[in-house]
Structures are given as C-alpha cells and as structure tokens.
Coordinates of C-alpha atoms in Angstrom, one line a residue:
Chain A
X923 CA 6.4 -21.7 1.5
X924 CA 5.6 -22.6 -2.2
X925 CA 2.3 -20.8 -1.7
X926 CA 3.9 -18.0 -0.5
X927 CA 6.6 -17.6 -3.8
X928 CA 3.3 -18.7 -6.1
X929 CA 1.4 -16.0 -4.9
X930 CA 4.4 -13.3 -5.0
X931 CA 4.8 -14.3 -8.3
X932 CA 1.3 -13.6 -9.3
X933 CA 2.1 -9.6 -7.8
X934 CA 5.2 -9.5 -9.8
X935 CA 3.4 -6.7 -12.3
X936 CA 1.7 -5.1 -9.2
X937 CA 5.4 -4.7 -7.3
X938 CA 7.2 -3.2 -10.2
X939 CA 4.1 -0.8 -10.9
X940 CA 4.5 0.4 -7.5
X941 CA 8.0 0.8 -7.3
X942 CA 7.8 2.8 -11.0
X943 CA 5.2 4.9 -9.1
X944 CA 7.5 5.5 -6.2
X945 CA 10.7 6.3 -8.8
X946 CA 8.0 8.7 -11.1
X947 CA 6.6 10.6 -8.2
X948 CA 9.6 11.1 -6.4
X949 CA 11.0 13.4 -8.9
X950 CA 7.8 14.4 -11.2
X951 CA 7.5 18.0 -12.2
X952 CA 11.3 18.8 -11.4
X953 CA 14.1 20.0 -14.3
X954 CA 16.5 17.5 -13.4
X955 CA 14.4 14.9 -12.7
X956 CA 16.5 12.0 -11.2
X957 CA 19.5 14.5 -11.4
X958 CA 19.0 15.0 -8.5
X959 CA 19.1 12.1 -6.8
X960 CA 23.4 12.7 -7.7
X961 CA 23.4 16.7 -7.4
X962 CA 21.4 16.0 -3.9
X963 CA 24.1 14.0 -2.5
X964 CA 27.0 15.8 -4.0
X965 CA 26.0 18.9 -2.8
X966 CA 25.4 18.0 0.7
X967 CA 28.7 16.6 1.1
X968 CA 30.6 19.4 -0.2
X969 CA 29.6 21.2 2.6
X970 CA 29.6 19.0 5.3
X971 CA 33.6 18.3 4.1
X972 CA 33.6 21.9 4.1
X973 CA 32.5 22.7 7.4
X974 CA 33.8 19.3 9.1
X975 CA 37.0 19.0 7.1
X976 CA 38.2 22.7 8.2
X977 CA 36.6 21.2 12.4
X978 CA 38.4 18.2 12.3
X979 CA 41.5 18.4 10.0
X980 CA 41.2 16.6 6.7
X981 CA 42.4 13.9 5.5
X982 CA 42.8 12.7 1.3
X983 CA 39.8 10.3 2.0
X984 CA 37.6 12.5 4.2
X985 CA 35.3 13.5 1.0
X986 CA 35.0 9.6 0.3
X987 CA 34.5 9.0 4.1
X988 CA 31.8 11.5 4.2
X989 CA 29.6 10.7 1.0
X990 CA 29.9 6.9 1.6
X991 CA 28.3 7.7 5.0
X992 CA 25.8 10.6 3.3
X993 CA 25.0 8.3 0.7
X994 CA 23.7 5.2 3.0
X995 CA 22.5 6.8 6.1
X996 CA 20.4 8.7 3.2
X997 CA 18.9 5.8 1.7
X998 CA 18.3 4.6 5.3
X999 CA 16.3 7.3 6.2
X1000 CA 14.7 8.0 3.2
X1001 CA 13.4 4.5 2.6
X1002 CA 12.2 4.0 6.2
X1003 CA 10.6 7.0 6.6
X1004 CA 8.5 6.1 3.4
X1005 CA 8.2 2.3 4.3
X1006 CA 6.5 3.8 7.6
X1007 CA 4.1 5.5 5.8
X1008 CA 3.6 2.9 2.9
X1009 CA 0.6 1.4 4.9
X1010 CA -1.3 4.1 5.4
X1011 CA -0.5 5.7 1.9
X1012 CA -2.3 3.5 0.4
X1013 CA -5.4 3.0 2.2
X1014 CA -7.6 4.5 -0.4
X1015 CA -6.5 1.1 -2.5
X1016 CA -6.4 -1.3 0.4
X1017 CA -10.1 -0.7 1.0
X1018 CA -11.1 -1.1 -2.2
X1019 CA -8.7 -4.6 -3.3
X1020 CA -7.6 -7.4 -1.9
X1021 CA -4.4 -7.1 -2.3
X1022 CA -1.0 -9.2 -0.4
X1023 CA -0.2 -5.8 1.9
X1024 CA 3.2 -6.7 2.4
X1025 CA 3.4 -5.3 -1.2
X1026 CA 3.7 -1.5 0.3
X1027 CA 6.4 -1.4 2.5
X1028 CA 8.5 -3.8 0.1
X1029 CA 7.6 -1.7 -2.6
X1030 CA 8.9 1.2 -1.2
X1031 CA 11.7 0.0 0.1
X1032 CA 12.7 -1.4 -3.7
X1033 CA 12.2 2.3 -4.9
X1034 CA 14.4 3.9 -3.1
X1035 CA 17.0 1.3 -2.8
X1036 CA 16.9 2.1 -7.1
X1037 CA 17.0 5.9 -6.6
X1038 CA 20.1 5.0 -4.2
X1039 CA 21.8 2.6 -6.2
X1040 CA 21.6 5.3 -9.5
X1041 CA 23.3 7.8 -6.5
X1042 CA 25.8 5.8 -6.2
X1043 CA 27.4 6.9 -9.6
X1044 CA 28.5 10.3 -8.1
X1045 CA 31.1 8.1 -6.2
X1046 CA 33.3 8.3 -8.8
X1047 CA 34.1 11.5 -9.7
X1048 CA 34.7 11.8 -5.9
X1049 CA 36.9 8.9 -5.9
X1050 CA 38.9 10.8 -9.1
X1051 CA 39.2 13.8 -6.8
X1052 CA 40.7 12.2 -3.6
X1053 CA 42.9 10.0 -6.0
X1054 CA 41.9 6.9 -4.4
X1055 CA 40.7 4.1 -6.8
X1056 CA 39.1 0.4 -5.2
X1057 CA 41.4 -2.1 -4.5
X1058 CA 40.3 -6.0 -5.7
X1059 CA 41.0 -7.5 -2.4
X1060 CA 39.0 -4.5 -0.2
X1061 CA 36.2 -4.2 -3.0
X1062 CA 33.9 -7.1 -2.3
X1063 CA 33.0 -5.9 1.0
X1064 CA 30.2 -4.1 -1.0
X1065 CA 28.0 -6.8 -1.5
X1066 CA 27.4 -7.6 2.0
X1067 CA 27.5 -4.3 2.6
X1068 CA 24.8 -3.3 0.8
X1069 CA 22.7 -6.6 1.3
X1070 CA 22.9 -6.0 5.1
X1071 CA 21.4 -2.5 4.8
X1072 CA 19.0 -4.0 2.5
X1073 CA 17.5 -6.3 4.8
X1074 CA 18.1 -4.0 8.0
X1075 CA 15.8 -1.3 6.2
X1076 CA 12.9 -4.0 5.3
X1077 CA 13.1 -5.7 8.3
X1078 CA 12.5 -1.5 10.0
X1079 CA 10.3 -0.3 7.6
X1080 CA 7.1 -3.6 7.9
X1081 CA 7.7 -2.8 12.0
X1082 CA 7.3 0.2 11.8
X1083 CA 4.3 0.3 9.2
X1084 CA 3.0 -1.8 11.0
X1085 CA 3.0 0.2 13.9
X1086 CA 1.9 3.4 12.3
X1087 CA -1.2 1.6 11.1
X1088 CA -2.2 2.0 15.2
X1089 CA -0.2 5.1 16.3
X1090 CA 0.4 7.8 14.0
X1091 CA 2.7 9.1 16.4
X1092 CA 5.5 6.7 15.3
X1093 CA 6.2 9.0 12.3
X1094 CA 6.9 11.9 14.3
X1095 CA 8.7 9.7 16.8
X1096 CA 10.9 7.9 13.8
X1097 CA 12.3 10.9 12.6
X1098 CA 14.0 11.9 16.4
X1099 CA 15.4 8.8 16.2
X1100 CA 17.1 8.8 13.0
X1101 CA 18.3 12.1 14.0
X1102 CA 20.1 10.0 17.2
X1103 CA 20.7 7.6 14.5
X1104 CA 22.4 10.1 12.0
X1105 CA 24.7 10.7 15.1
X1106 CA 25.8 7.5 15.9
X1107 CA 26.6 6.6 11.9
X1108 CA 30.0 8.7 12.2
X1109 CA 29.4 10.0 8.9
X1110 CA 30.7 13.7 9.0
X1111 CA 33.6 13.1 11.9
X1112 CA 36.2 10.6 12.2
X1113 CA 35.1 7.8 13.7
X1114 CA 38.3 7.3 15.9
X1115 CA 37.7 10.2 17.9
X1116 CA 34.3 8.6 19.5
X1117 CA 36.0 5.0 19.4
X1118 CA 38.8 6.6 21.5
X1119 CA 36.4 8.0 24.0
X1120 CA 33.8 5.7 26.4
X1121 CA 31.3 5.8 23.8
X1122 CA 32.3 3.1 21.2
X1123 CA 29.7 0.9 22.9
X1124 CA 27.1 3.3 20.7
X1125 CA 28.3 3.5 17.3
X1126 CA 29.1 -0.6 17.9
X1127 CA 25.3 -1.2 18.5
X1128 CA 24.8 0.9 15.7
X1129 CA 23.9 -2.2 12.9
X1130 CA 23.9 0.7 10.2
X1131 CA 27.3 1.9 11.3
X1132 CA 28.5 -1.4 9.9
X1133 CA 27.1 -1.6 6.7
X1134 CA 28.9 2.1 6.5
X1135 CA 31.9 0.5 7.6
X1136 CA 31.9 -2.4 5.4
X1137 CA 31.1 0.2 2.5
X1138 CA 34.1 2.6 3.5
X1139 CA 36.3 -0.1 3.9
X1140 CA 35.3 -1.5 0.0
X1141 CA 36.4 2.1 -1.4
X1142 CA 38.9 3.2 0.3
X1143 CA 40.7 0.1 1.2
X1144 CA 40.5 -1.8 4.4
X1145 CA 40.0 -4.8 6.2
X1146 CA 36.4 -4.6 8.2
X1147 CA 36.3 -6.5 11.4
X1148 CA 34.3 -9.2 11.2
X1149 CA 31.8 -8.7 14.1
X1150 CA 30.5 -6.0 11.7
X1151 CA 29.7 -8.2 9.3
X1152 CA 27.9 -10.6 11.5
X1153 CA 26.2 -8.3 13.6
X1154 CA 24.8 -6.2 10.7
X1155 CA 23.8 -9.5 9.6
X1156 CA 22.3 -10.7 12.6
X1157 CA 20.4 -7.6 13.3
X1158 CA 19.0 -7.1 10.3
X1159 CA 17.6 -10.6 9.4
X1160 CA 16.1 -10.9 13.2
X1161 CA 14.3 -7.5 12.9
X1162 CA 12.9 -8.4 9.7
X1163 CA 12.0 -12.0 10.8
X1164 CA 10.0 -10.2 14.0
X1165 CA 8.8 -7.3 11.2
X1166 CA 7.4 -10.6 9.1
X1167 CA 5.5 -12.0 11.7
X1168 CA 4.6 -8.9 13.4
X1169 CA 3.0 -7.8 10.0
X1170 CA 1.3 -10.9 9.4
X1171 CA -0.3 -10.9 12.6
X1172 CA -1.8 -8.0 12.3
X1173 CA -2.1 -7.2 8.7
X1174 CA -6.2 -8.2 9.0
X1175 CA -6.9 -5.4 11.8
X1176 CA -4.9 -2.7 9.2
X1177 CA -8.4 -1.9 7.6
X1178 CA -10.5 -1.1 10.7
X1179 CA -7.7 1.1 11.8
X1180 CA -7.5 3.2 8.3
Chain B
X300 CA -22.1 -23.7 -19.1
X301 CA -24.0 -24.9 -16.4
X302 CA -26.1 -23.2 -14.3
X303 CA -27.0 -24.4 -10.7
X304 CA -23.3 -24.2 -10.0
X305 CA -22.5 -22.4 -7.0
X306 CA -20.7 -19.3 -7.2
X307 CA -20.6 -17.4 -3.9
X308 CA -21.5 -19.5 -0.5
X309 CA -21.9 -17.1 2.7
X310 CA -22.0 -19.5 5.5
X311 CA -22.5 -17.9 9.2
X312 CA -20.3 -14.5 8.9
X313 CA -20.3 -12.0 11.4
X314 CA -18.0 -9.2 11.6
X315 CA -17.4 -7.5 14.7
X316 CA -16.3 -4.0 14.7
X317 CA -14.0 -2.6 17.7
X318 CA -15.9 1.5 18.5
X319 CA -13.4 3.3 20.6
X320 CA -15.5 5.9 22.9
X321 CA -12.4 8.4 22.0
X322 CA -10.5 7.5 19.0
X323 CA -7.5 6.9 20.2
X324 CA -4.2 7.1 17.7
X325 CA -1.5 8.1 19.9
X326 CA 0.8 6.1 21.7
X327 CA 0.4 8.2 24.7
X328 CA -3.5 8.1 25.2
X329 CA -3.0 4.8 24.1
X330 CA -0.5 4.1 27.8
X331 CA -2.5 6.3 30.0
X332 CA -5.7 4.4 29.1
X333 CA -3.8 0.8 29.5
X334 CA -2.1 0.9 32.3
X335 CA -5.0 3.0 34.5
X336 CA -7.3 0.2 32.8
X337 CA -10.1 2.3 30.8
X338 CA -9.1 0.4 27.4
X339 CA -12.5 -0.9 26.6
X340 CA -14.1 -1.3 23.3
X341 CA -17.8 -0.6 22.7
X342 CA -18.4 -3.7 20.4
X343 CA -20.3 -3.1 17.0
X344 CA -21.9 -6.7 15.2
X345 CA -22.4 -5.2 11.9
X346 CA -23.0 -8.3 10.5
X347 CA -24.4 -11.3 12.4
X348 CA -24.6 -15.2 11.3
X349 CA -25.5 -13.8 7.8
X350 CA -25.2 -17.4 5.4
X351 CA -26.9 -17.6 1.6
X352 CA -25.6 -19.4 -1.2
X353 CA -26.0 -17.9 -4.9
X354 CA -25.7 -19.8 -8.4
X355 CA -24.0 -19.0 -10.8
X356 CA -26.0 -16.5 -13.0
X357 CA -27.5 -15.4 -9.8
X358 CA -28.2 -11.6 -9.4
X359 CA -28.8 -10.6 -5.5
X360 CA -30.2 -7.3 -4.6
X361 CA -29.2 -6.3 -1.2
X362 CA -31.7 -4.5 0.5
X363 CA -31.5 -2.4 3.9
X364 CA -31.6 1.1 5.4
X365 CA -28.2 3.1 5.7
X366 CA -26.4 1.6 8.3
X367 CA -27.7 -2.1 7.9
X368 CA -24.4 -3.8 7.0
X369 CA -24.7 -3.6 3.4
X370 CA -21.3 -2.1 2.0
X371 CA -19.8 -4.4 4.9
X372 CA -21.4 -7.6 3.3
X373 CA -19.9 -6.4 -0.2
X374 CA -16.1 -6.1 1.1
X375 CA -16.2 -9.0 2.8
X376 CA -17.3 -10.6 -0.1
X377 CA -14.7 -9.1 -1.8
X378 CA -12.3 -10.0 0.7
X379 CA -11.3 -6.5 2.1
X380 CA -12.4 -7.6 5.0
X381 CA -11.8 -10.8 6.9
X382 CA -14.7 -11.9 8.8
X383 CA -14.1 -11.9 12.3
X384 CA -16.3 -15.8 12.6
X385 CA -17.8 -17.3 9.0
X386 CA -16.3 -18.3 5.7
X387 CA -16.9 -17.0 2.4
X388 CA -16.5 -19.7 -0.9
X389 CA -15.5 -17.8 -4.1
X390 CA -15.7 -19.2 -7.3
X391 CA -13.8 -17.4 -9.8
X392 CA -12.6 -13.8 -10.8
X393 CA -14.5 -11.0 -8.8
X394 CA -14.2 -7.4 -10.3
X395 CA -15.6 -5.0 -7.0
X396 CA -16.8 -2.1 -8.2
X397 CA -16.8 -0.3 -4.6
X398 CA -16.3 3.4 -4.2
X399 CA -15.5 4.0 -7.9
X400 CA -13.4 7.1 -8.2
X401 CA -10.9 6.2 -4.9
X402 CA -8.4 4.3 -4.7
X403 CA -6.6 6.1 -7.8
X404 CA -2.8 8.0 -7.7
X405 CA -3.7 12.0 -8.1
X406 CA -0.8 13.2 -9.0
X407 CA -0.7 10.4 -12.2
X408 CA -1.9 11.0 -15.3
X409 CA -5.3 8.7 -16.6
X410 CA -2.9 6.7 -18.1
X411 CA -0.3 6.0 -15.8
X412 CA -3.3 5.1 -13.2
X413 CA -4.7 2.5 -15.6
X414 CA -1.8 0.2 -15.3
X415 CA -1.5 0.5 -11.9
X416 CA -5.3 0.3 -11.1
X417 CA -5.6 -2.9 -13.2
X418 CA -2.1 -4.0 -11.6
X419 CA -4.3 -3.6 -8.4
X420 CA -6.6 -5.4 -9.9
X421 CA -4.4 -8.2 -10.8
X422 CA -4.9 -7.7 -14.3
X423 CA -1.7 -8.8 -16.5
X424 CA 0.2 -6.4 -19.0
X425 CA -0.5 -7.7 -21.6
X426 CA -3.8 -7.5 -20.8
X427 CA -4.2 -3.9 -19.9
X428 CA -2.2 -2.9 -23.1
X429 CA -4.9 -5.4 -25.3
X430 CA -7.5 -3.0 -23.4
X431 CA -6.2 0.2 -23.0
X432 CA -7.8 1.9 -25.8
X433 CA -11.1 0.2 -25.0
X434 CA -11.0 1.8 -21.4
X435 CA -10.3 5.3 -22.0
X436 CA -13.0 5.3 -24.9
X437 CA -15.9 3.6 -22.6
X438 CA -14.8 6.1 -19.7
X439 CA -15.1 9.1 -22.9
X440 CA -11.3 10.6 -21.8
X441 CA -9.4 10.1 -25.2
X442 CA -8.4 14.4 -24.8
X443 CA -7.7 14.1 -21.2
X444 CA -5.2 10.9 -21.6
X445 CA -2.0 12.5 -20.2
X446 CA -3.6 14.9 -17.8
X447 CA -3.0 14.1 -14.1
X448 CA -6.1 12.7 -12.5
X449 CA -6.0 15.7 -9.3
X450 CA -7.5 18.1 -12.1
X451 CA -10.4 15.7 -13.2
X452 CA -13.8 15.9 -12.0
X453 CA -15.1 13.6 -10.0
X454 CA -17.7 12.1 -12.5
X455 CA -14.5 11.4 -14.8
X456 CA -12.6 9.9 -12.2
X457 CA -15.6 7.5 -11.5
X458 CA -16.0 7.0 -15.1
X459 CA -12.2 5.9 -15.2
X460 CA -12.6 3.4 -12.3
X461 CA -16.3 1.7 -14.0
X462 CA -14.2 1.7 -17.2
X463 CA -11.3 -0.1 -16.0
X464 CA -13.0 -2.4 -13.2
X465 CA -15.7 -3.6 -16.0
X466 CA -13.0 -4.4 -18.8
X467 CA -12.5 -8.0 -17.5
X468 CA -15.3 -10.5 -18.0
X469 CA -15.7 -11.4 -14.4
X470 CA -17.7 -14.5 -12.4
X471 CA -18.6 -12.2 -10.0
X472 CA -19.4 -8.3 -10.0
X473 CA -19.8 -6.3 -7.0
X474 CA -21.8 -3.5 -7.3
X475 CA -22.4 -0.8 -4.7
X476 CA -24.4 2.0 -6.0
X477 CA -22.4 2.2 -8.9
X478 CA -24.5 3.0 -11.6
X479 CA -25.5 5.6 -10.4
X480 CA -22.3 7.1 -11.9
X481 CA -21.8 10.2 -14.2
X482 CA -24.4 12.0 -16.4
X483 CA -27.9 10.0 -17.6
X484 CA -26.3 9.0 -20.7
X485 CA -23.3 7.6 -19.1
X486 CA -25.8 5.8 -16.2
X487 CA -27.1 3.9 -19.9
X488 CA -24.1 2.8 -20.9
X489 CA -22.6 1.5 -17.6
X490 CA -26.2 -0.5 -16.8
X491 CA -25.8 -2.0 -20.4
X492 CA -22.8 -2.7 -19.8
X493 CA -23.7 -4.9 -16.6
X494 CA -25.9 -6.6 -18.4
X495 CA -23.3 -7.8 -20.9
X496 CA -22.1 -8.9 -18.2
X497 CA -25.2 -11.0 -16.8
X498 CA -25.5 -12.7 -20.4
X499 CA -22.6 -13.9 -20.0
X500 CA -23.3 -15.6 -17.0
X501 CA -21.6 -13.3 -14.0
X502 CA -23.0 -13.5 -10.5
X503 CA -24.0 -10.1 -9.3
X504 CA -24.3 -8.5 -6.1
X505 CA -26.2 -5.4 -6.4
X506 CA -26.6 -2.3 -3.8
X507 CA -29.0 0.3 -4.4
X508 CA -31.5 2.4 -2.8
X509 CA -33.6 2.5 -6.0
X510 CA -35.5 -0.5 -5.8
X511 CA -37.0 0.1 -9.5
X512 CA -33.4 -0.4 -10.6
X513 CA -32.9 -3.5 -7.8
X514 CA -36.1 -5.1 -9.4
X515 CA -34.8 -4.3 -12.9
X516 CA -31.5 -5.8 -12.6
X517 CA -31.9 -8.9 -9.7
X518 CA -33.6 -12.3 -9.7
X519 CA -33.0 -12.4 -6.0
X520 CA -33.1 -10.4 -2.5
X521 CA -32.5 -10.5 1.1
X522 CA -33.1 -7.6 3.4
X523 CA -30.2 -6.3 5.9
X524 CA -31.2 -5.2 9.1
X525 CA -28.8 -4.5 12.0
X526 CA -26.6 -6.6 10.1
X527 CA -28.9 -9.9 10.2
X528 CA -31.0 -11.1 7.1
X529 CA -34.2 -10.6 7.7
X530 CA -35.5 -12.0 4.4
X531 CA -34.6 -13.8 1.5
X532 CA -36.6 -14.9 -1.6
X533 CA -37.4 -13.7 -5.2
X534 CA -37.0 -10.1 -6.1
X535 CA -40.6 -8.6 -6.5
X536 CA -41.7 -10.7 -3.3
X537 CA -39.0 -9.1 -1.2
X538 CA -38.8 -5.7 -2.7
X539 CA -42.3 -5.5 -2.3
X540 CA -42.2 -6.5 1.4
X541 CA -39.3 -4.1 1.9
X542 CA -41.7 -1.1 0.8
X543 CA -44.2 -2.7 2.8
X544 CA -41.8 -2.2 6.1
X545 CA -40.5 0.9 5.4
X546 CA -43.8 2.6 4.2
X547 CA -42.2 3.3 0.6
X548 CA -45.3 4.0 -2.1
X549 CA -44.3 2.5 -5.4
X550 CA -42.2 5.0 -7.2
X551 CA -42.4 6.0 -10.8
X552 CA -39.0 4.9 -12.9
X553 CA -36.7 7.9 -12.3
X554 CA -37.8 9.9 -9.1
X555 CA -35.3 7.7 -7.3
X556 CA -32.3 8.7 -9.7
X557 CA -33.3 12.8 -9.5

C-alpha cells in the first residue's frame, strides 16, 4: 500500500498535466471557452422545463428538479464516455513510456468532474428564479452526494476502459445504455409518477438516481431515505474495487491489443 | 565513477506474442468464436531466452534483419513491455528515444506538449521550466513556439521529441534508429549530442541498419535472429560477421544514410 501512494505521488505532475489537457482541449478554439460548460446546461434545461413542464404540470421547483438531474446525469455520461476511451486515446504515449496506466481513466474522470463542478455555478441563478434557497439542515446531503457519483463514475469508467482495450464495441454499446440510463435517472418527469407505477424497482436499482436524489434533496429541501445513501455507496465502491483489480489484471496485455 | 558496474542485466526474456488468424475486436466475433471453440491463437516467440549483461559505459549495437526482435528487445528494456518469462535489472534513469515524433497531443501547441511529454517522462516542473528554452532551441522551433503541433512537419515533430527525450542526462539511452532524424545538419547535432551523452558515462542501446554508424558509435554487439541471439562480442568482430551472413560488401560512410 505505501508503494502504491509513493509511486502516485511521484505522477502527481503527470495527473494534473493530463487533467489540464483534458480541461484545455475540451473547449480550445471556442468564443466562450468554458462558458459553455454553464450556457450548455442552462440551455438545455430551459427547454426540457419547457417542453416537460407544459407535459407534466409544473411545479416552483421543477427548473431546479430538472437541472440538478441535467447537471449529474451530464457529468455521468460525459466522464464515462471519456474514461472508456482514455485507454486507447493514449496509446500513441503508452507505447512509447512506461507510465502507471491507471493514470488515463483517473485523469479523465478528474477533468470532467472540474468542468462539472465549475457548471455547478449556474445553480444559482436558477435557485434565484424558483425562489427557493438551501436550507442548513437539507444542504449537507451534497457531499455524499457528490462523492458517491464520484466514485460510481471511476469505478465505471477503469471497467469499461478496460474493456474497450479488447472490444471496441463497448463504446458503441455504452452509449445505448446510458440512453436506458438517462431514462431511469427521472431527470425531466416527476419521479412520483414511475414510483407510483410497477416500475420503482428500476429507478431504485438505478445507483445514479440516488446521488440525483441526495443532490435534489440538498437544494430543494428534503430528507433522502437512507437506503440511497448506502446503496449509492455500496454500488459505487464495489464496482470500482472489481474496476481496480479488473484493470490491474490486465493492464500488461493493453499494449499487444493497441 | 566506476566502471564495471552493471547497468542493464537481461537474464532469459522471451516474449510471446498472441497472432489472431482474424483480428478479432468485437464482442460478437469474439462469442461466436468462443462458444463454437475456434478461439485459437497462432503463437509468435519474438524473443526467445535472450540474457546479456552490459556495464556501465557499455554501448550495444543490436544487430538483425527487419523482423528479428529488435524494437521488441528495446521496449522491453524500456519496460513497455512486460516480458511474458525473464527479468530485466535496471540501473538508473532511462530516456527511450523510440518512435520519436509519436506519442505527442496534435491539437497542442510545441509548448504545451513539452510539459506534458516530459510529465510523461517523469521529468519534474521545475525541471522542464530550467530546460525549456534549451529544448525548443536544440529542436530549432523558437518561431513555431505557440503553433499547434498538427501543422508541423514531421522532421520538426521528431526534432521536438530528440530535443526533449535528450534534455535529461540519463544512465541509459535507448536508441532506435533515431538519428537518423531530420536534415544532415540536424543528424550532426543529435549524434553529438549522444556522445555527450557517452562521456558522461550513459549505457546505450543502439538500433540501426547502418552498420558504419553501429561501428561508429558501439563497443559492443549481438545479432538478433528470430528473436534469439545469435552472437555476441566486440563491435568490428560482430559487425563484420553480420556482413559476412548477410552478403553486405563494406559500404562507404553515407550510402547507408541516402
């Protein structure tokens, strides 16, 4: 274990040039620059509470409900879909260096978490417009909030980078799921109309729908249930344990498959 | 310091490559073929029970036909490949210089790709700013500093990568038909530059089909063939034997280089 954290601190000034290349590339060449990672989101959710709000009957929260699920599903997607490709990316380099590989899909993980984090501001104004401001004792449901989905989209991302390295097909495949995914998130409908119905079973299996939840209930002011919180949890830190090993197993064979 | 130290020990490597008949990247060729049992592998030894030991201050010329396990012996060396049986003993700071030219971000500028090359690298910050200047005049780029790479030749790209790999002072260089890089004045500089390098004590590994520049540069040799050594020994013994094998007439200085 102490070689392990001796050696990540030795790649320390490799991980943060990575994640500066991820942050500078993302958004090179563009007016706004990192703009848009808050116009992006704030645009997208003006019309899906335009479209969904007029389906479904809105509510003062609905913009809230509806960004806070944008914003994380978003990060979810976007950080996976990368991490899945972070392998084979860089093969040019990994050919060349011997360097720890784990370093890819962590580093592009950390990117976009940053990107999301600095999308996060547009919140507030849409907190000013609904009127509703975070309460002390609802507010701290953030931090595991976030942490959950951190670790649920590192454990996904070094599985399925890992697999990718083998099957390029995973790629493809990835992005149908998260489509099933983006369904079972509730993030443009109210979430009591499925948990009213026979399907609750889905969105509970969902790990992602609870970091949502736990999100949601920070900003506008609820108590989570606590199986959300521990099943998040539970999901995310076995799928990155299994990711871990997975990765390490097979991290040798990477370069006679690139 | 001390000669007759060793620097790099080789002791029995083979590395086993896996040749699919098909290539096979998709999950679903990947199913048919394992569960109606035609997943075989044609086996490829591209290096078999290769051992030598090198001093420090040692130069080795690697001799061999294309195809003979040359480039694999260098990565594995410089530990982008694992051997599949064997160990390799290192003893110090290697600097490959494999491929020069790859491995770099396109869409970055020359600047932005020297920090994270030499993050690659594992050079430190501190370090890369001390040298900065130093690289991009060696590599002749001081107008193109802020110009993304994708537009550079490919001399200048490879110019970049000798000029970056060869600013540390390394105890081992790995060189795979690298100076062979860039214009004849350029070929001058980087060759003097290598030899910097030797007085200062560096073990080289050195691949090149020129055997004047082999002889010029190395104190020893082994010939590759099919991935087994064939020969080891002193430079003009084994150079001249290799001639011998491969009915090569003595070649006047440059009508290799043409």
């Amino acid at each position: 274990m102490k070689k392990y954290l001796k050696s990540f601190k030795s790649y320390t000034f490799l991980l943060s040039e990575l994640v500066k290349r991820g942050i500078r590339l993302k958004y090179r060449r563009s007016y706004l620059g990192i703009l848009w990672s808050l116009a992006e989101p704030l645009m997208t959710t003006i019309v899906l509470v335009i479209v969904f709000g007029t389906l479904f009957g809105r509510s003062r929260e609905f913009p809230l409900y509806v960004m806070s699920g944008k914003l994380l599903y978003g990060f979810f997607s976007a950080a996976t879909k990368s991490g899945c490709k972070s392998v084979r990316r860089n093969a040019s380099m990994i050919k060349k260096v011997y360097v720890a590989k784990y370093l890819y899909p962590l580093s592009s993980v950390l990117f976009n978490f940053i990107i999301f984090a600095i999308s996060l501001l547009v919140i507030i104004p849409v907190c000013i417009y609904c009127g509703i401001f975070p309460q002390l004792q609802y507010v701290w449901q953030l931090i595991p909030g976030l942490l959950n989905l951190l670790i649920l989209t590192l454990g996904v991302s070094v599985v399925l980078a890992t697999l990718n390295v083998f099957f390029r097909d995973i790629e493809y495949l990835w992005n149908v799921l998260l489509m099933i995914i983006m369904y079972l998130c509730a993030i443009f409908y109210p979430v009591e109309r499925l948990m009213d119905s026979g399907w609750a079973w889905l969105l509970n299996l969902n790990p992602l729908y609870g970091c949502i939840d736990m999100f949601r209930g920070a900003l506008i002011g609820y108590q989570v249930e606590f199986y959300y919180f521990a099943y998040s949890f539970i999901f995310g830190v076995v799928t990155l344990i299994i990711g871990l090993v997975f990765f390490k197993a097979k991290q040798d064979e990477f370069i006679l498959h690139l | 310091m001390a000669k007759n130290k060793t620097s790099i020990r080789v002791e029995n490597v083979s590395m086993k490559f896996n040749l699919n008949a098909e290539k096979l990247d998709s999950v679903k060729e990947f199913m048919i073929k394992f569960i109606t049992g035609k997943l075989h592998y044609n086996e490829f030894w591209a290096l078999t029970d290769v051992s030598f030991e090198l001093e420090k201050g040692d130069r080795l010329g690697i001799l061999g036909l294309n195809g003979a396990g040359k480039s694999t012996l260098l990565k594995a060396i410089a530990g982008v490949y694992k051997p599949t049986t064997g160990h390799i003993y290192k003893g110090g700071k290697i600097a490959p210089l494999l491929e020069l030219g790859a491995g770099f971000e396109m869409q970055y500028t020359a600047r932005e790709n020297v920090y994270l090359y030499g993050a690659i690298l594992g050079y430190t910050k501190e370090f890369i700013d001390s040298k900065f200047d130093e690289i991009i005049e060696f590599a002749e780029l001081e107008k193109f500093v802020d110009v993304p790479i994708k537009n550079f030749s490919s001399g200048m790209r490879s110019r970049l990568g000798f000029a970056i790999c060869t600013s540390v002072c390394p105890d081992i260089l790995i060189l795979d038909e690298v100076l062979s890089v860039g214009d004849s004045k350029f070929k001058m500089k980087s060759e003097a530059r290598v030899r910097e390098m030797m007085a200062n004590d560096a073990t080289v590994l050195f691949v090149s089909h020129s055997i004047e520049q082999v002889k010029r540069i190395c104190n020893k040799a082994i010939i590759l063939d099919h991935g087994k050594v064939i020969e080891m020994g002193e430079v003009n013994e084994v150079a001249a034997h290799y001639m011998e094998m491969n009915g090569i007439v003595e070649e006047p200085e440059d009508a290799g280089n043409k």
